[in-house]
Tab-separated table of C-alpha atoms and ligand atoms in Angstrom:
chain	number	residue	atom	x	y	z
O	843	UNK	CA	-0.669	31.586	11.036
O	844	UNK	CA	1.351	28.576	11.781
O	845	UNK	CA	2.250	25.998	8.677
O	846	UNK	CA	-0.233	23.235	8.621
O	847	UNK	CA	1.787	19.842	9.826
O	848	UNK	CA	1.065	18.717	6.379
O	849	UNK	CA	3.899	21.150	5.267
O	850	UNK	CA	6.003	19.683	8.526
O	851	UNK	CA	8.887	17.374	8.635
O	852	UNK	CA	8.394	14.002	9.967
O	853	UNK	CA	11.993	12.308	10.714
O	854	UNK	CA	11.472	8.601	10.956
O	855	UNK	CA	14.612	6.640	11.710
O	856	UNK	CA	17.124	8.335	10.148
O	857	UNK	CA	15.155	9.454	7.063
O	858	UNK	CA	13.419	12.545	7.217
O	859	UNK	CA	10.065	13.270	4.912
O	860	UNK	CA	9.943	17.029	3.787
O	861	UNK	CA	5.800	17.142	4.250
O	862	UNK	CA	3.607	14.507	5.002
O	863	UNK	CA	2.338	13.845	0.946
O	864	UNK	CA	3.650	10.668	0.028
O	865	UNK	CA	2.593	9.388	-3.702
O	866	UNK	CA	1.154	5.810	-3.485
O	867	UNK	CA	2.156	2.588	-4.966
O	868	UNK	CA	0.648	2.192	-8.663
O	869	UNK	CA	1.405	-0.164	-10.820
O	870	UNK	CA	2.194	1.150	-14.294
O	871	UNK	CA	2.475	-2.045	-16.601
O	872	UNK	CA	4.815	-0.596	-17.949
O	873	UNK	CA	8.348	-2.523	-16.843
O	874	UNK	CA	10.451	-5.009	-19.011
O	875	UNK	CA	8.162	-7.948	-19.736
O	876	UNK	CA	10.836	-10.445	-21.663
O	877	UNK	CA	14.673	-11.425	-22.290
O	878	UNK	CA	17.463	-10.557	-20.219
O	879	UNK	CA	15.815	-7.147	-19.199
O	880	UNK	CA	12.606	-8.665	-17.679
O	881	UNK	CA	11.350	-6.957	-14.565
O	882	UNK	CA	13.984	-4.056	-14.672
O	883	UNK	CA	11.982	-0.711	-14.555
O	884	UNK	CA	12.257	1.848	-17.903
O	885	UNK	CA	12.488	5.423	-18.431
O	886	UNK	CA	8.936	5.140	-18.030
O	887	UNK	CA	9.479	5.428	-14.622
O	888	UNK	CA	12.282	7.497	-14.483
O	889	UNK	CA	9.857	10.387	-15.617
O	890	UNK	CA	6.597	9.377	-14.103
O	891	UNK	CA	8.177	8.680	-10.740
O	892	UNK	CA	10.626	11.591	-11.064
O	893	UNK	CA	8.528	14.622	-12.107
O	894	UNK	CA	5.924	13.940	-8.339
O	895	UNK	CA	9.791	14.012	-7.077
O	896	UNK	CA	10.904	17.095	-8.738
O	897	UNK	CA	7.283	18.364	-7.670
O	898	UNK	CA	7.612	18.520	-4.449
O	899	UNK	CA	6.475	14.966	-2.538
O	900	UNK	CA	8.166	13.712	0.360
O	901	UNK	CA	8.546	10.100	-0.492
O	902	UNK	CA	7.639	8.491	-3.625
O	903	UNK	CA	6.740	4.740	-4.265
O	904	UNK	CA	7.342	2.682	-7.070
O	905	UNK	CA	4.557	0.026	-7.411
O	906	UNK	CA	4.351	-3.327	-6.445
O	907	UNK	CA	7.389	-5.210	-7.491
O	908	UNK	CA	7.361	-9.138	-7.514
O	909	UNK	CA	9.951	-10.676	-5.441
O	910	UNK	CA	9.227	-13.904	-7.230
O	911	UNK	CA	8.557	-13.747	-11.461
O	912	UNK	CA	5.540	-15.033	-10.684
O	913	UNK	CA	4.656	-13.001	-7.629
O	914	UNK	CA	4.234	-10.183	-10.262
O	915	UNK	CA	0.509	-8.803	-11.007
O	916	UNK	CA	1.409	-8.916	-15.229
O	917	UNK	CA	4.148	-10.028	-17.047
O	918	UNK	CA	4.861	-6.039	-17.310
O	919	UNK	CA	5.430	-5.362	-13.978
O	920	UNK	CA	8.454	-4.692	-12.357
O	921	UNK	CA	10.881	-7.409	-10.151
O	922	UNK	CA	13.829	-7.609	-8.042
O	923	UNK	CA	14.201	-11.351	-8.200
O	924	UNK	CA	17.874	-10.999	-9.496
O	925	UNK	CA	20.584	-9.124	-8.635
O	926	UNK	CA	21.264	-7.479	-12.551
O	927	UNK	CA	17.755	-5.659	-11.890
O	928	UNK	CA	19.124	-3.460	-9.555
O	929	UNK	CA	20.561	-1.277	-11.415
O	930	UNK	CA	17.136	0.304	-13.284
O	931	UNK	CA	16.032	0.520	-9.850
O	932	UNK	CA	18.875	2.151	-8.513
O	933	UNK	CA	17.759	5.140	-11.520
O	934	UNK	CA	14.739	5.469	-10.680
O	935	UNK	CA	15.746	5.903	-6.640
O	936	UNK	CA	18.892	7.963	-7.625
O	937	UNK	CA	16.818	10.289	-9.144
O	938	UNK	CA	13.820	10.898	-6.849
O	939	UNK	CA	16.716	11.553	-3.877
O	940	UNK	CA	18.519	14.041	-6.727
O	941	UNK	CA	15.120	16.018	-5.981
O	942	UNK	CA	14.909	16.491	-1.881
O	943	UNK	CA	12.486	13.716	-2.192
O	944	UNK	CA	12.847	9.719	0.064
O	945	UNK	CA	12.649	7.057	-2.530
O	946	UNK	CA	10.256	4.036	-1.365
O	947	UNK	CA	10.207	0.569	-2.928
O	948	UNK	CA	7.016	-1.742	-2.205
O	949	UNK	CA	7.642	-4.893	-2.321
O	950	UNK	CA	5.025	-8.028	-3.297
O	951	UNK	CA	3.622	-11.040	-4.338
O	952	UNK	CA	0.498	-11.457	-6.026
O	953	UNK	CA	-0.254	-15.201	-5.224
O	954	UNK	CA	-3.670	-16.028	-6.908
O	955	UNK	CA	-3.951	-12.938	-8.237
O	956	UNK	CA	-1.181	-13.146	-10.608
O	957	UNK	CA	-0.461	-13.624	-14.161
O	958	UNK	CA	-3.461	-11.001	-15.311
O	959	UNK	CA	-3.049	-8.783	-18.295
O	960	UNK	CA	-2.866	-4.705	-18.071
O	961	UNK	CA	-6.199	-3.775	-17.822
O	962	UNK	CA	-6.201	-1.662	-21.237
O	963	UNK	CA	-5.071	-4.830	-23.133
O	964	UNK	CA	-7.310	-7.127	-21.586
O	965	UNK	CA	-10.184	-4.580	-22.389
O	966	UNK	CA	-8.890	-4.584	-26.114
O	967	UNK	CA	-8.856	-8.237	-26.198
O	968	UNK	CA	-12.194	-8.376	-24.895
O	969	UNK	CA	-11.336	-10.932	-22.053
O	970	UNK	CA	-13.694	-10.631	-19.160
O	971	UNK	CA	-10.957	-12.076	-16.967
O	972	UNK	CA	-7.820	-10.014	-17.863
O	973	UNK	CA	-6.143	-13.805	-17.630
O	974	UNK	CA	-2.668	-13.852	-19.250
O	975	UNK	CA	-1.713	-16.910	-21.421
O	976	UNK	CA	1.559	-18.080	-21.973
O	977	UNK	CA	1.491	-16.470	-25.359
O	978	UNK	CA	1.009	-13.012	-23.654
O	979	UNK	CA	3.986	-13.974	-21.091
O	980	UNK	CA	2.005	-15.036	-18.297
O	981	UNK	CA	2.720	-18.163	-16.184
O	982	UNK	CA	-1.180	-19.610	-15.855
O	983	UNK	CA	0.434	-22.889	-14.722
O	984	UNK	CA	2.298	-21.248	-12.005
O	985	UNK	CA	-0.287	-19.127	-10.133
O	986	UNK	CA	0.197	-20.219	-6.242
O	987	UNK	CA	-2.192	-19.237	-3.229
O	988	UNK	CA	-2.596	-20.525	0.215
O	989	UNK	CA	-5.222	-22.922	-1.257
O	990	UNK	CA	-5.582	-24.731	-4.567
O	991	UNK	CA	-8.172	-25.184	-6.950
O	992	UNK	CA	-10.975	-23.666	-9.049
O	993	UNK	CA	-12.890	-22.550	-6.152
O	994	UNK	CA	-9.988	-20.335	-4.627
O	995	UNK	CA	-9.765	-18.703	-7.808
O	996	UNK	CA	-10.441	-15.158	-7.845
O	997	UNK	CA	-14.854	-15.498	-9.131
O	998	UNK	CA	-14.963	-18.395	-7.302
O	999	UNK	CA	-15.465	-20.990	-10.574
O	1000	UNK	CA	-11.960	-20.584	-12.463
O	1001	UNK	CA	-11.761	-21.466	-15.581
O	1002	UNK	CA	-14.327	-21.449	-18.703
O	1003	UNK	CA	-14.860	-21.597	-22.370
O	1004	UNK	CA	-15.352	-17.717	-22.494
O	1005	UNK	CA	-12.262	-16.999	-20.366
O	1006	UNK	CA	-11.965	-16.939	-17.004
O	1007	UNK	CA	-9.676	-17.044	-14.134
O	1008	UNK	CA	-6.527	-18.171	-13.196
O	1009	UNK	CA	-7.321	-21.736	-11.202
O	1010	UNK	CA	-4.222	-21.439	-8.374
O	1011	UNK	CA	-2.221	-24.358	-7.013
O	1012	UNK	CA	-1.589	-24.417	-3.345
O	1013	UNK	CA	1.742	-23.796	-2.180
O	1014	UNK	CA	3.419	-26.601	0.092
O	1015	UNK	CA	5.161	-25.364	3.340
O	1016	UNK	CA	9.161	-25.241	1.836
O	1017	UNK	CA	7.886	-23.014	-1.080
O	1018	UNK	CA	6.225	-20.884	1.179
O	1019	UNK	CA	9.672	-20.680	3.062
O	1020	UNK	CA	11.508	-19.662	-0.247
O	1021	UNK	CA	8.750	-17.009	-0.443
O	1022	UNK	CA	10.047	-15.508	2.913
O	1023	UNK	CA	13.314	-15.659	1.652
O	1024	UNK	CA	12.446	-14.338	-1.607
O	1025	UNK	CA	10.897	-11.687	0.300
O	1026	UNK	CA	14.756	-11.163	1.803
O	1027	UNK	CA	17.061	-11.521	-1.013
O	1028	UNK	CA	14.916	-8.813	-2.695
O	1029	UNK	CA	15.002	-6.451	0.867
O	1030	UNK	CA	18.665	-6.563	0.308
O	1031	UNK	CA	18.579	-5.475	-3.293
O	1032	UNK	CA	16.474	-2.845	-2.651
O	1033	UNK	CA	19.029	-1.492	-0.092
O	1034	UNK	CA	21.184	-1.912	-2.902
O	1035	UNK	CA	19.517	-0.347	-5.243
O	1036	UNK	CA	19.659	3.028	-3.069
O	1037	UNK	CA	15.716	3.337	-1.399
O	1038	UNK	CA	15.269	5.096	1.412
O	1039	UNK	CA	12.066	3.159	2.642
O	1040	UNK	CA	10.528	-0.239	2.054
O	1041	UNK	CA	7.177	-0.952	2.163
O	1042	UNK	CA	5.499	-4.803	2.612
O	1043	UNK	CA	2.233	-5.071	0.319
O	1044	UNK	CA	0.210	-7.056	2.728
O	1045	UNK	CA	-2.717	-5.796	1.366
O	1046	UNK	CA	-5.687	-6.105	-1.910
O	1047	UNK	CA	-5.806	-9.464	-2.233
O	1048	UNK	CA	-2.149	-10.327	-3.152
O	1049	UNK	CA	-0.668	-13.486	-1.754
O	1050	UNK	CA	-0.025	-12.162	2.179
O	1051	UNK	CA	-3.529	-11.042	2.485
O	1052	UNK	CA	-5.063	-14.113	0.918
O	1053	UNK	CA	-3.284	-15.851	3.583
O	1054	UNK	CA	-4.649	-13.705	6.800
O	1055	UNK	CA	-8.247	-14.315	5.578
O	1056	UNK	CA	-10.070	-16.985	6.807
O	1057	UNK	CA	-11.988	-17.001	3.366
O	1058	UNK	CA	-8.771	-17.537	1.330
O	1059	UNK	CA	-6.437	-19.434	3.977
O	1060	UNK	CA	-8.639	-22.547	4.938
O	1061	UNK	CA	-5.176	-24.491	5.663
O	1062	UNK	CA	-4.850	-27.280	8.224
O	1063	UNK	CA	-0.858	-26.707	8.801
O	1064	UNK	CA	1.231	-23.985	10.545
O	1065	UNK	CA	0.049	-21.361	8.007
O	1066	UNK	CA	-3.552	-21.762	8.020
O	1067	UNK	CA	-6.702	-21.694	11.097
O	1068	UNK	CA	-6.135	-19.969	13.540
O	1069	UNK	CA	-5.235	-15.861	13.709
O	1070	UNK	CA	-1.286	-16.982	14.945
O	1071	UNK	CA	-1.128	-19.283	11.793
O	1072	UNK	CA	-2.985	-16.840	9.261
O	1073	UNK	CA	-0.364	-14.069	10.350
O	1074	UNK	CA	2.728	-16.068	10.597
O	1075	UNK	CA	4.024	-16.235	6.543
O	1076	UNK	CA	3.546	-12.019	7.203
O	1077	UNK	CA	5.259	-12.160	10.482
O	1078	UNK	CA	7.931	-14.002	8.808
O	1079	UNK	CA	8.342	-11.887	6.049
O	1080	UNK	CA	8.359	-9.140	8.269
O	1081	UNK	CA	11.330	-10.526	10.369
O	1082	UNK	CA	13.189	-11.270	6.782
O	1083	UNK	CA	12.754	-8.141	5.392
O	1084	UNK	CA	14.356	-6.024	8.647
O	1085	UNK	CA	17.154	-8.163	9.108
O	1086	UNK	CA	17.951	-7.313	5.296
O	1087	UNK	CA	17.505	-3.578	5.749
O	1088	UNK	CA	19.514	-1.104	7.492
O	1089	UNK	CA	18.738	-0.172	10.665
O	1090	UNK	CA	18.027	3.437	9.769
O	1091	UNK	CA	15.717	2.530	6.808
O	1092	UNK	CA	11.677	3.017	7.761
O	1093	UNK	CA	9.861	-0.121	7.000
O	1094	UNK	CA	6.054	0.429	5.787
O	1095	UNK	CA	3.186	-2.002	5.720
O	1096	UNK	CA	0.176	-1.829	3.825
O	1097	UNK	CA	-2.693	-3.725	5.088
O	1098	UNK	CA	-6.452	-4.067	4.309
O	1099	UNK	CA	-7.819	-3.010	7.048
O	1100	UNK	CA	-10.771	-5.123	6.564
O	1101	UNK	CA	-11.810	-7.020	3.094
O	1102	UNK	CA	-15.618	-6.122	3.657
O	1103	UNK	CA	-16.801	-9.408	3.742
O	1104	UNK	CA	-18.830	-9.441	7.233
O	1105	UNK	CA	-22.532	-8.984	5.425
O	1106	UNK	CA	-21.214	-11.945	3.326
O	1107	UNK	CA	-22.294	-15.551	3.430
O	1108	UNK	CA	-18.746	-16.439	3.314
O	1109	UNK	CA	-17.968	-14.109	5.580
O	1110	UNK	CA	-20.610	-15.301	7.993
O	1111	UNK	CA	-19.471	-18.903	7.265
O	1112	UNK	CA	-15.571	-18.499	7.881
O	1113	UNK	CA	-15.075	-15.361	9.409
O	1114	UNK	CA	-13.215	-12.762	7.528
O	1115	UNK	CA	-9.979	-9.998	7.878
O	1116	UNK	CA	-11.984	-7.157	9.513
O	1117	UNK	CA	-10.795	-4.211	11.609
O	1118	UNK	CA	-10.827	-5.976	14.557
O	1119	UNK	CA	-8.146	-8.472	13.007
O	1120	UNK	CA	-6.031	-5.621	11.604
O	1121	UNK	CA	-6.213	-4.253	15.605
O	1122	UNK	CA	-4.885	-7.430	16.446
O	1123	UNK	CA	-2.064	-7.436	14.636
O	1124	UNK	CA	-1.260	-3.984	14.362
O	1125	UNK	CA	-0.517	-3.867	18.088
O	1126	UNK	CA	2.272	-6.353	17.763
O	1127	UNK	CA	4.211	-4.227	15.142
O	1128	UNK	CA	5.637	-1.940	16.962
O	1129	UNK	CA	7.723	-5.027	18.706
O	1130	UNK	CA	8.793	-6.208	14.706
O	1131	UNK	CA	10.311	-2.607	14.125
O	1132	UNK	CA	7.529	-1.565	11.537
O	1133	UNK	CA	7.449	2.153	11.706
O	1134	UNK	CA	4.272	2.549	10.038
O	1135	UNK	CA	1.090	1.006	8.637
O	1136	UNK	CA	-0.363	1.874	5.000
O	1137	UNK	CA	-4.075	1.624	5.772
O	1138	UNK	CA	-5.986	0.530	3.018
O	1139	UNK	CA	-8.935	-1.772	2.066
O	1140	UNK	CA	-10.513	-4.673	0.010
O	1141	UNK	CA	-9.062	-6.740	-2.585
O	1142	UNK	CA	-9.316	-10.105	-1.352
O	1143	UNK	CA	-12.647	-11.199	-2.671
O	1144	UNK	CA	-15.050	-10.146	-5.967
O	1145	UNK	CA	-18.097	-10.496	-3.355
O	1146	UNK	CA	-16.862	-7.412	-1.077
O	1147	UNK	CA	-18.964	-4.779	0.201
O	1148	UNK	CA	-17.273	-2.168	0.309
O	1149	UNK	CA	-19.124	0.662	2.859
O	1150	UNK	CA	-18.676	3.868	1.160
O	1151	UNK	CA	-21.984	5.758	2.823
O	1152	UNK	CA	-19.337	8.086	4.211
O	1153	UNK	CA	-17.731	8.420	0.888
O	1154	UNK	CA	-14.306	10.349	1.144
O	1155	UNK	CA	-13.417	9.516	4.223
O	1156	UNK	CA	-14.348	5.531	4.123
O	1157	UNK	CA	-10.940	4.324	4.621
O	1158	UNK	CA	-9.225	7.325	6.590
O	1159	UNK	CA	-11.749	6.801	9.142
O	1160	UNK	CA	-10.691	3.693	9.885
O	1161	UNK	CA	-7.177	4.720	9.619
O	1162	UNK	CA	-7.845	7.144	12.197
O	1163	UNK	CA	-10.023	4.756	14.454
O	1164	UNK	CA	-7.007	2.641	14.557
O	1165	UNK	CA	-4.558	5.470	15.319
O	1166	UNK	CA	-6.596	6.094	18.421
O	1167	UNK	CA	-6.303	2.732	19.655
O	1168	UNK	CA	-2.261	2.562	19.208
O	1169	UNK	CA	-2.319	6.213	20.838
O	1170	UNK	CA	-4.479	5.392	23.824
O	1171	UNK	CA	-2.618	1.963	24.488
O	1172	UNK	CA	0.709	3.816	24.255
O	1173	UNK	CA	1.979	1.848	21.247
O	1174	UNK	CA	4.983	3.559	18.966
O	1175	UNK	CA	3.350	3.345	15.031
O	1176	UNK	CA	3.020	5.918	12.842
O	1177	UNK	CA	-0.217	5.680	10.715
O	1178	UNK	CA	-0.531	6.310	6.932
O	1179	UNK	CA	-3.941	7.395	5.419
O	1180	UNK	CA	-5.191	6.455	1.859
O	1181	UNK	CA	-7.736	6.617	-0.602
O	1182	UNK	CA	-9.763	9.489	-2.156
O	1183	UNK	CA	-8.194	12.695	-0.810
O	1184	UNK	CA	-7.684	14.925	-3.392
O	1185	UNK	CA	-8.265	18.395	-1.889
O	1186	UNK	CA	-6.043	20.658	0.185
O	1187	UNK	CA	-8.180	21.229	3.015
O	1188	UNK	CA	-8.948	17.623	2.847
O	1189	UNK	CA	-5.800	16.606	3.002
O	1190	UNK	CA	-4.691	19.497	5.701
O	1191	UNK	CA	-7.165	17.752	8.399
O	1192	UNK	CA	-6.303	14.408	7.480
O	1193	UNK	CA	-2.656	14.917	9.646
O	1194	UNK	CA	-3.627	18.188	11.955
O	1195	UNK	CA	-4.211	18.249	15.700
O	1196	UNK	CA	-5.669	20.933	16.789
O	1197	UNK	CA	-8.077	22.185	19.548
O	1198	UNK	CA	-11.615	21.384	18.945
O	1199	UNK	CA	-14.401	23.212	20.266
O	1200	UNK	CA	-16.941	20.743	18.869
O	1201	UNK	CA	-15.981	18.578	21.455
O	1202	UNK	CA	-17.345	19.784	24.989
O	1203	UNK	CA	-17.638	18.185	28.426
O	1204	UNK	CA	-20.355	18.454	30.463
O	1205	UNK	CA	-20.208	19.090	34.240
O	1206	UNK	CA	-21.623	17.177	36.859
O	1207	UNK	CA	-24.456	19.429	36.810
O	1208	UNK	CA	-25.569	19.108	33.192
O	1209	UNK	CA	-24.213	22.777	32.678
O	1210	UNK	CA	-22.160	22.676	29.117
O	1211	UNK	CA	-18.379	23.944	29.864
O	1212	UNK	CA	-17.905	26.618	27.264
O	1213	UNK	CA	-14.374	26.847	27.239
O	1214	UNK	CA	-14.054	22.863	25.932
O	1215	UNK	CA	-10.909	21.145	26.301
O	1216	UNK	CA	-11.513	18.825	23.613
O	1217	UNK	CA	-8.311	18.147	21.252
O	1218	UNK	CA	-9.783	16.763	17.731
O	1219	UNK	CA	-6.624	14.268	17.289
O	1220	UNK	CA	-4.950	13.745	13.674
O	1221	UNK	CA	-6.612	11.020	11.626
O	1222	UNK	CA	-3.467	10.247	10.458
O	1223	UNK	CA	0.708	10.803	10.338
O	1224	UNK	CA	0.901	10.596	6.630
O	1225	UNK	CA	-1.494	10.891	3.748
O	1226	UNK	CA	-0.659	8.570	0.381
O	1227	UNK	CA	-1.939	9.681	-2.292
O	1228	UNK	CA	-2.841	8.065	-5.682
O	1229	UNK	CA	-4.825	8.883	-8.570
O	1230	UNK	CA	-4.553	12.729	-7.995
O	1231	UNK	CA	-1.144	12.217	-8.740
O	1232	UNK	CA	-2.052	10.437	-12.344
O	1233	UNK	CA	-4.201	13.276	-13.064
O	1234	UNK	CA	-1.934	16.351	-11.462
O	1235	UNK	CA	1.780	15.895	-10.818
O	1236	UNK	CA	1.758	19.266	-9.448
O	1237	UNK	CA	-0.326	18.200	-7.066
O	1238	UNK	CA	1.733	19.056	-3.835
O	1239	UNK	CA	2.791	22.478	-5.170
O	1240	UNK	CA	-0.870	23.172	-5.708
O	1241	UNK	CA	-1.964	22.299	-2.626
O	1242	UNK	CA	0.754	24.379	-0.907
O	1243	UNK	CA	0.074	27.465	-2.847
O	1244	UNK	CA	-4.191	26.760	-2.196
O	1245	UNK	CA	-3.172	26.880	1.687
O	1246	UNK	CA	-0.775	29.628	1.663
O	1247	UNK	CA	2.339	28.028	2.468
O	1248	UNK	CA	5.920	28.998	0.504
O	1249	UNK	CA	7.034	25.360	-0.635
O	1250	UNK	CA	10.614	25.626	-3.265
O	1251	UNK	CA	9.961	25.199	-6.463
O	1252	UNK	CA	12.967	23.443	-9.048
O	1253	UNK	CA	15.399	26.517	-9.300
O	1254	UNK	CA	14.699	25.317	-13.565
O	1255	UNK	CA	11.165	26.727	-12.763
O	1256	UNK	CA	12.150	30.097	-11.469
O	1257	UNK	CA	10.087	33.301	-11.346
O	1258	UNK	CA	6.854	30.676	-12.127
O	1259	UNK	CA	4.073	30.369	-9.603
O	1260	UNK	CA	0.791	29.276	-9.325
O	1261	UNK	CA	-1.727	32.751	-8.676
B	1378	FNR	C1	-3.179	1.360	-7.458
B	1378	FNR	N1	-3.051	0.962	-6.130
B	1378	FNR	C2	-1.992	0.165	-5.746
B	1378	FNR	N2	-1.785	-0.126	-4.421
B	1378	FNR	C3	-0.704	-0.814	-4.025
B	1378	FNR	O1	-0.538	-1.043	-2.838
B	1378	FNR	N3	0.214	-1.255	-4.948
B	1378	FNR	C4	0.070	-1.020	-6.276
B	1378	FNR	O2	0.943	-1.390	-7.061
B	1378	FNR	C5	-1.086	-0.326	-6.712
B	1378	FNR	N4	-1.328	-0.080	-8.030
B	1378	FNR	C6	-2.300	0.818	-8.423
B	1378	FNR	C7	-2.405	1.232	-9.749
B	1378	FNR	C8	-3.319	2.202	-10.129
B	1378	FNR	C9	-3.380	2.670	-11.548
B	1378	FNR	C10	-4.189	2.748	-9.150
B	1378	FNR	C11	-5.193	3.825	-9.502
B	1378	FNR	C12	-4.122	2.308	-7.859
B	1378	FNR	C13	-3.876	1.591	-5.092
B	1378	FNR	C14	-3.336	2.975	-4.740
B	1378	FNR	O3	-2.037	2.910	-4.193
B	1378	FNR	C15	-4.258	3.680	-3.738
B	1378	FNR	O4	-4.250	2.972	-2.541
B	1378	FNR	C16	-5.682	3.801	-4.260
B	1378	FNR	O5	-5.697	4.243	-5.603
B	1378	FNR	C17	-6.514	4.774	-3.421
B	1378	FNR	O6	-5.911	6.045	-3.373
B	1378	FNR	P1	-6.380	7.258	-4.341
B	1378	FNR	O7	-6.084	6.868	-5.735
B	1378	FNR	O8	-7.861	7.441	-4.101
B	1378	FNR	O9	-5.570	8.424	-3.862
C-alpha cells in the first residue's frame, strides 16, 4: 500500500515539512517574567519544544509571543519586543532544525485579553478572573482593545470587589500604527532568531480578532464598521510582517473561523465574525502572500456557543468547508486543520484524497452508476495538533508505527520500536 499523505512531504516556499503533523501553538507560562531576561524563552522550552522535534514532527510552534510587553497573555509569557531576546529564541529554533524538524514562531498580541495570571496560579489564588496585579507583574493599567471601558471587558462588567476583569482602554489610531510596526520589528527578529515559518495569531480573542468582530470593534474611524475597516489593522499587519520576512519563509495565519456568537443577542444585535466573514477574507490572502490559514475557533466572547453536536470534527469541518471553496474558486492557500484529533486514522483522513465510492451520481434515468466517480477531497493540507502532544510526545512516531509506515527514529534510540 501507498504511504498515507500524512507521512508525505509538503514543500512550501522553500521550506519543506517532513509529514503533515505540525505541533500547535501553546502557551507554557513558563518564559522570563522580570529583569533584564523578561520575555526570553528558558530551557523549559528547549526540552518541551525539542523532544516533539526529536520525535518526529514536521514543524513545531512556540506559543504566542507578545510583540508588545503588554501584548503578552501573562507576565510569563514569552516576547520579541527587543532585539537581546533573540538569542533564547534562536535556541530553541536552532535546536528543533538540529532534529529534521521546521521551527515556527507565532507571533501576537493579546489586547483585552492581556495581563491574566497562569491558570494554575490564578486557581491557587482563588481569583475567579485570573486578573494579574501589578504585584504579580501584570500591567492592569495598560490593557488596550479596539474599544474602552468596563463593558468591553472580557464578562462584560469589568471590575469588582471579588475580582474581576481587566477594564481595557481603547487604543487611538498612532498606537494602533506602532502595533503594526511592532508586529514588524518583531517579524525581523524572528528571521533573526533562525525560524523557518511565522505564523500571525489572528485568532481566540486576542487583540486582531477583537478587532474583526463587530461585537468587540464598534469603532467609528478607519479601523472600526464596516468588514474593510474591521480587517484593515490585520491586513496591515499582514503586509508588515512579509516585507520583514524572507521571501522563502511560509507565513501562517490563524483565524477563528467563526466566534459562535450568531444564536447570541449580541450577535443578533451587531453581527458577529462567522464563517462567512472568514470566507471573505480568506479569499484575499492568497494576493498578501499568506501560504496558509490555521483554522481555529472561538475566543472572542464568554457568551459563545460553541456547536460541538459533531464533536471531533467541529472545527475540521469547517476547515474543510472552506478548503472547498478556495479549491473550487481556484485560489492558491494551503489549509491547516485543528482541534481534537488525536487518533491515527483520524488524523490519516483529515489530509487524504482518495476515491470515494460513497459518493455516486445518478443518471438521467434514476439508474445509480455503480462504478462512482466521486473523489472524497482532503479536509485539510496540514493537521496541528495540541494537547496530544502535552500528553504523548511520541505522538507522531506512534501514529506512524499504528499505520504501518517506517518513520526514523533518533539514531540515540536505536534497535527501540514501538510493537
Ligand atoms: C493552547 N492553544 C493556543 N493557541 C494559539 O493559537 N496560541 C497559543 O499560544 C495557545 N496556547 C495554548 C495553550 C494550551 C495549554 C492549550 C491546551 C491550547 C490552542 C491550541 O493551539 C489548539 O488550537 C487547541 O488546543 C485545539 O487543539 P487540540 O489541543 O485539541 O489538539
Amino acid at each position: 500500500p501507498s504511504t498515507p499523505t500524512l507521512f508525505t512531504s509538503l514543500k512550501i516556499r522553500s521550506k519543506c515539512l517532513r509529514n503533515r503533523i505540525v505541533v500547535s501553538p501553546m502557551c507554557q507560562y513558563s518564559a522570563a517574567a522580570s529583569g533584564s531576561e523578561v520575555g526570553k524563552l528558558t530551557d523549559w522550552h528547549v526540552a518541551t519544544l525539542g523532544h516533539y522535534a526529536l520525535k518526529g514532527a514536521a514543524l513545531v510552534f512556540t506559543e504566542a509571543t507578545g510583540v508588545t510587553p503588554n501584548g503578552r497573555i501573562t507576565p510569563h509569557c514569552p516576547g520579541l519586543w527587543k532585539d537581546e531576546q533573540v538569542i533564547s529564541f534562536r535556541r530553541v529554533s536552532n535546536f528543533i532544525k538540529s532534529q529534521g524538524a521546521l521551527s515556527g514562531i507565532q507571533l501576537a498580541h493579546a489586547g483585552r485579553k492581556s495581563s491574566t495570571l497562569p491558570p494554575w496560579i490564578g486557581a491557587q489564588v482563588n481569583r475567579p478572573s485570573l486578573r494579574a496585579t501589578e504585584q504579580a507583574g501584570g500591567w492592569p493599567e495598560d490593557v488596550v482593545g479596539p474599544m474602552g471601558g468596563p463593558e468591553y471587558s472580557w464578562d462584560g462588567k469589568g471590575l469588582s470587589e471579588d475580582g474581576g476583569f481587566n477594564c481595557p482602554r481603547q487604543l487611538s489610531v498612532s498606537e494602533i500604527q506602532d502595533i503594526v510596526k511592532a508586529f514588524g520589528e518583531s517579524a525581523r527578529r524572528a528571521v533573526e532568531a533562525g525560524f523557518d515559518v511565522i505564523e500571525i495569531h489572528g485568532a481566540h480573542g486576542y487583540l486582531i480578532h477583537q478587532f474583526l468582530s463587530p461585537i468587540t470593534n464598534r469603532r467609528c474611524d478607519q479601523y472600526g464598521g464596516s468588514f474593510e475597516n474591521r480587517t484593515r489593522l490585520l491586513i496591515e499587519i499582514i503586509q508588515t510582517v512579509r516585507n520583514n520576512m524572507l521571501s522563502g519563509m511560509p507565513l501562517f495565519l490563524r483565524l477563528s473561523s467563526t466566534e459562535w456568537m450568531e444564536e447570541t443577542e449580541l450577535g443578533r444585535k451587531y453581527g458577529t465574525w462567522d464563517v462567512e466573514s472568514t470566507m471573505q477574507l480568506v479569499r484575499r490572502l492568497p494576493s498578501l502572500d499568506v501560504d496558509l490559514v490555521d483554522v481555529s475557533s472561538g475566543g472572542n466572547h464568554f457568551l459563545q456557543r460553541i456547536e460541538m453536536t459533531s464533536s471531533k470534527d467541529y472545527q475540521t469541518k469547517i476547515a474543510s468547508q472552506i478548503r472547498k471553496m478556495l479549491r473550487r474558486d481556484g485560489l492558491n492557500l494551503l489549509i491547516g486543520a485543528v482541534g481534537l484529533i488525536t487518533e491515527a486514522e483520524q488524523a490519516r483522513d483529515v489530509v487524504e484524497e482518495r476515491p470515494d465510492s460513497s459518493i455516486e451520481r445518478e443518471s438521467n434515468d434514476g439508474e445509480l452508476l455503480v462504478e462512482a466517480k466521486g473523489v472524497r477531497e482532503a479536509m485539510a493540507d496540514i493537521i496541528l495538533v495540541g494537547r496530544q502532544f502535552l500528553r504523548e510526545p511520541e505522538w507522531v512516531l506512534k501514529v506512524a508505527w499504528k499505520l504501518g509506515v517506517d518513520v526514523g527514529w533518533p539514531n540515540q534510540f536505536w534497535k527501540v520500536r514501538f510493537r
